[in-house]
Coordinates of N, CA and C in Angstrom, one line a residue:
M579 N -8.9 -3.1 -36.8 CA -9.3 -4.0 -35.7 C -10.4 -4.9 -36.3
A580 N -10.3 -6.2 -36.1 CA -11.2 -7.1 -36.7 C -12.6 -7.0 -36.1
N581 N -12.7 -6.5 -34.9 CA -14.1 -6.4 -34.3 C -14.8 -5.1 -34.5
E582 N -14.2 -4.2 -35.4 CA -14.8 -2.9 -35.7 C -16.2 -3.1 -36.3
V583 N -17.1 -2.3 -35.9 CA -18.4 -2.2 -36.6 C -18.3 -1.2 -37.7
P584 N -18.5 -1.6 -39.0 CA -18.3 -0.7 -40.1 C -19.4 0.4 -40.0
P585 N -19.1 1.6 -40.3 CA -20.1 2.6 -40.3 C -21.2 2.4 -41.4
P586 N -22.4 2.8 -41.1 CA -23.4 2.6 -42.2 C -23.2 3.7 -43.2
P587 N -23.7 3.5 -44.4 CA -23.6 4.6 -45.4 C -24.4 5.8 -45.0
P588 N -23.9 7.0 -45.4 CA -24.7 8.2 -45.0 C -26.1 8.2 -45.6
I589 N -27.0 8.7 -44.7 CA -28.4 8.8 -45.1 C -28.9 10.2 -44.8
S590 N -29.8 10.7 -45.5 CA -30.3 12.1 -45.3 C -31.4 12.0 -44.3
G591 N -31.7 13.2 -43.7 CA -32.8 13.2 -42.8 C -34.1 12.8 -43.5
K592 N -34.3 13.2 -44.8 CA -35.5 12.8 -45.5 C -35.6 11.3 -45.6
E593 N -34.5 10.6 -45.9 CA -34.6 9.2 -46.0 C -34.9 8.6 -44.6
V594 N -34.4 9.1 -43.5 CA -34.8 8.6 -42.2 C -36.2 8.9 -41.9
A595 N -36.7 10.1 -42.3 CA -38.1 10.5 -42.0 C -39.0 9.6 -42.8
D596 N -38.6 9.1 -44.0 CA -39.5 8.2 -44.8 C -39.8 6.9 -44.1
F597 N -39.0 6.5 -43.1 CA -39.4 5.3 -42.3 C -40.8 5.4 -41.7
N598 N -41.2 6.6 -41.4 CA -42.5 6.8 -40.7 C -43.3 7.7 -41.5
T599 N -44.5 7.9 -41.0 CA -45.4 8.9 -41.6 C -44.8 10.3 -41.2
S600 N -45.2 11.3 -41.9 CA -44.6 12.6 -41.6 C -45.1 13.1 -40.3
A601 N -46.2 12.5 -39.7 CA -46.7 13.0 -38.4 C -46.0 12.3 -37.2
D602 N -45.2 11.3 -37.5 CA -44.6 10.6 -36.4 C -43.2 10.1 -36.7
F603 N -42.2 10.8 -36.3 CA -40.8 10.5 -36.7 C -40.2 9.5 -35.8
S604 N -40.6 9.4 -34.5 CA -39.7 8.6 -33.6 C -40.5 7.7 -32.7
R605 N -41.8 7.5 -32.8 CA -42.5 6.8 -31.8 C -42.9 5.4 -32.2
S606 N -42.8 5.0 -33.5 CA -43.4 3.7 -33.8 C -42.5 2.7 -34.5
N607 N -41.6 3.2 -35.3 CA -40.8 2.3 -36.1 C -39.4 2.1 -35.5
I608 N -39.1 1.0 -34.9 CA -37.8 0.8 -34.2 C -36.6 0.8 -35.1
S609 N -36.9 0.6 -36.4 CA -35.8 0.7 -37.4 C -35.4 2.1 -37.7
N610 N -36.2 3.0 -37.4 CA -35.9 4.4 -37.6 C -34.9 5.0 -36.6
P611 N -33.8 5.5 -37.0 CA -32.8 6.1 -36.1 C -33.4 7.2 -35.2
F612 N -34.5 7.8 -35.6 CA -35.1 8.8 -34.8 C -36.0 8.2 -33.6
F613 N -36.2 6.9 -33.7 CA -37.0 6.2 -32.7 C -36.3 6.3 -31.3
T614 N -37.0 6.7 -30.3 CA -36.4 6.7 -28.9 C -37.3 5.8 -28.0
H615 N -36.7 4.9 -27.4 CA -37.3 4.0 -26.4 C -37.6 4.8 -25.1
H616 N -38.7 4.4 -24.4 CA -39.0 5.2 -23.2 C -37.9 5.2 -22.2
S617 N -37.0 4.2 -22.3 CA -35.9 4.2 -21.3 C -34.7 5.0 -21.8
D618 N -34.7 5.6 -23.0 CA -33.7 6.4 -23.5 C -33.8 7.8 -22.9
H619 N -32.8 8.4 -22.3 CA -32.8 9.7 -21.8 C -31.4 10.2 -21.7
P620 N -31.2 11.6 -21.6 CA -29.9 12.1 -21.6 C -28.9 11.6 -20.6
G621 N -29.4 11.2 -19.5 CA -28.5 10.7 -18.4 C -28.2 9.2 -18.5
L622 N -28.7 8.5 -19.5 CA -28.5 7.1 -19.6 C -27.0 6.7 -19.7
V623 N -26.6 5.8 -18.9 CA -25.2 5.3 -18.9 C -25.2 4.1 -19.9
L624 N -24.4 4.3 -21.0 CA -24.4 3.2 -22.0 C -23.3 2.2 -21.6
I625 N -22.2 2.6 -21.1 CA -21.2 1.7 -20.7 C -20.7 2.0 -19.2
S626 N -20.4 1.0 -18.5 CA -20.1 1.3 -17.1 C -18.7 1.8 -16.7
K627 N -17.7 1.6 -17.6 CA -16.4 2.0 -17.3 C -16.1 3.3 -18.0
P628 N -15.7 4.4 -17.3 CA -15.3 5.6 -17.9 C -14.1 5.5 -18.8
L629 N -14.0 6.3 -19.7 CA -12.8 6.4 -20.6 C -11.6 6.8 -19.8
T630 N -10.5 6.1 -20.0 CA -9.2 6.4 -19.4 C -8.1 6.3 -20.5
R631 N -6.9 6.8 -20.1 CA -5.8 6.7 -21.1 C -5.5 5.2 -21.4
D632 N -5.7 4.3 -20.5 CA -5.4 2.9 -20.7 C -6.4 2.0 -21.3
N633 N -7.7 2.5 -21.4 CA -8.7 1.6 -21.8 C -9.4 2.0 -23.1
Y634 N -8.8 2.9 -23.9 CA -9.5 3.5 -25.1 C -10.0 2.4 -26.0
S635 N -9.3 1.4 -26.3 CA -9.7 0.4 -27.3 C -11.0 -0.4 -26.8
T636 N -11.0 -0.8 -25.5 CA -12.1 -1.5 -25.0 C -13.3 -0.6 -24.8
W637 N -13.0 0.7 -24.4 CA -14.1 1.7 -24.2 C -14.7 2.0 -25.6
K638 N -13.9 2.2 -26.6 CA -14.4 2.5 -27.9 C -15.3 1.4 -28.5
R639 N -14.9 0.2 -28.3 CA -15.6 -1.0 -28.7 C -17.0 -1.1 -28.0
A640 N -17.0 -0.9 -26.7 CA -18.2 -0.9 -25.9 C -19.1 0.2 -26.3
M641 N -18.6 1.4 -26.5 CA -19.4 2.5 -26.9 C -20.0 2.3 -28.3
T642 N -19.2 1.8 -29.2 CA -19.7 1.6 -30.6 C -20.8 0.5 -30.6
L643 N -20.6 -0.5 -29.8 CA -21.7 -1.6 -29.8 C -22.9 -1.0 -29.1
A644 N -22.8 -0.2 -28.1 CA -24.0 0.3 -27.4 C -24.7 1.3 -28.3
L645 N -24.0 2.2 -29.0 CA -24.7 3.1 -29.9 C -25.3 2.4 -31.1
N646 N -24.6 1.4 -31.7 CA -25.1 0.7 -32.8 C -26.3 -0.1 -32.5
S647 N -26.3 -0.7 -31.3 CA -27.5 -1.5 -30.9 C -28.7 -0.7 -30.7
K648 N -28.6 0.6 -30.4 CA -29.7 1.5 -30.2 C -30.0 2.2 -31.5
N649 N -29.3 1.9 -32.6 CA -29.4 2.5 -33.9 C -29.1 4.0 -33.9
K650 N -28.1 4.4 -33.1 CA -27.8 5.8 -32.9 C -26.3 6.1 -33.3
L651 N -25.6 5.1 -33.8 CA -24.2 5.4 -34.2 C -24.1 6.4 -35.2
G652 N -25.0 6.5 -36.1 CA -24.9 7.5 -37.2 C -25.0 9.0 -36.7
F653 N -25.5 9.2 -35.5 CA -25.5 10.6 -34.9 C -24.1 11.0 -34.5
V654 N -23.2 10.0 -34.2 CA -21.9 10.2 -33.7 C -20.9 10.2 -34.9
N655 N -21.1 9.3 -35.8 CA -20.1 9.2 -36.9 C -20.5 10.1 -38.1
G656 N -21.6 10.8 -38.0 CA -22.0 11.7 -39.1 C -22.7 11.1 -40.3
S657 N -23.1 9.9 -40.2 CA -23.8 9.3 -41.4 C -25.3 9.6 -41.4
I658 N -25.8 10.2 -40.3 CA -27.2 10.6 -40.3 C -27.2 12.1 -40.4
N659 N -27.5 12.7 -41.5 CA -27.5 14.1 -41.8 C -28.7 14.8 -41.2
A660 N -28.6 16.0 -40.8 CA -29.8 16.8 -40.3 C -30.6 17.2 -41.5
P661 N -31.9 17.0 -41.4 CA -32.8 17.5 -42.4 C -32.8 19.0 -42.4
S662 N -33.3 19.6 -43.4 CA -33.3 21.1 -43.5 C -34.3 21.7 -42.5
K663 N -33.8 22.6 -41.7 CA -34.6 23.3 -40.7 C -35.8 24.0 -41.3
T664 N -35.6 24.6 -42.5 CA -36.6 25.4 -43.2 C -37.6 24.5 -44.0
T665 N -37.1 23.5 -44.8 CA -38.0 22.8 -45.7 C -38.5 21.5 -45.0
D666 N -37.9 21.1 -43.9 CA -38.4 19.9 -43.2 C -38.3 20.1 -41.7
P667 N -39.1 21.1 -41.1 CA -39.0 21.4 -39.7 C -39.3 20.2 -38.8
E668 N -40.3 19.4 -39.2 CA -40.6 18.2 -38.3 C -39.5 17.2 -38.3
G669 N -38.9 17.0 -39.4 CA -37.7 16.1 -39.5 C -36.6 16.6 -38.8
Y670 N -36.3 17.9 -38.9 CA -35.2 18.6 -38.2 C -35.4 18.5 -36.7
G671 N -36.7 18.7 -36.2 CA -37.0 18.6 -34.8 C -36.7 17.2 -34.2
A672 N -37.1 16.2 -35.0 CA -36.9 14.8 -34.6 C -35.4 14.5 -34.5
W673 N -34.7 14.9 -35.6 CA -33.2 14.7 -35.7 C -32.5 15.4 -34.5
S674 N -32.9 16.7 -34.2 CA -32.3 17.5 -33.2 C -32.5 16.8 -31.8
R675 N -33.7 16.3 -31.5 CA -33.9 15.7 -30.2 C -33.0 14.5 -30.0
C676 N -33.0 13.6 -31.1 CA -32.1 12.4 -31.0 C -30.6 12.8 -30.9
N677 N -30.2 13.8 -31.7 CA -28.8 14.2 -31.7 C -28.4 14.7 -30.3
D678 N -29.3 15.6 -29.8 CA -29.0 16.1 -28.4 C -29.0 15.0 -27.4
M679 N -29.9 14.0 -27.5 CA -29.8 12.9 -26.5 C -28.5 12.1 -26.6
V680 N -28.2 11.8 -27.8 CA -26.9 11.0 -28.0 C -25.7 11.8 -27.6
H681 N -25.6 13.0 -27.8 CA -24.4 13.8 -27.5 C -24.4 14.3 -26.1
S682 N -25.5 14.1 -25.3 CA -25.5 14.6 -23.9 C -24.7 13.7 -23.0

């Protein structure tokens, strides 16, 4: 489909964490996929029309655009890998919070 948004290349949790200082993974750099805006929450409706059998193409496009505009598409397509829970617990915590929010 000509309007497809190409997936970004895979990045590790460490690379994502390097966007910010180790003390702050999600609160200051809007380029960081771990950044969450104060209006982002698990109940946020990204697109108004629910998925049906007949609207998959338009629903997929709307969902892809919504996630990509929030810099969260990588949590769905797998291009943002989880940091190690043991060697990078702060990074893993930030990744886990964003991953849970996106998948809720």
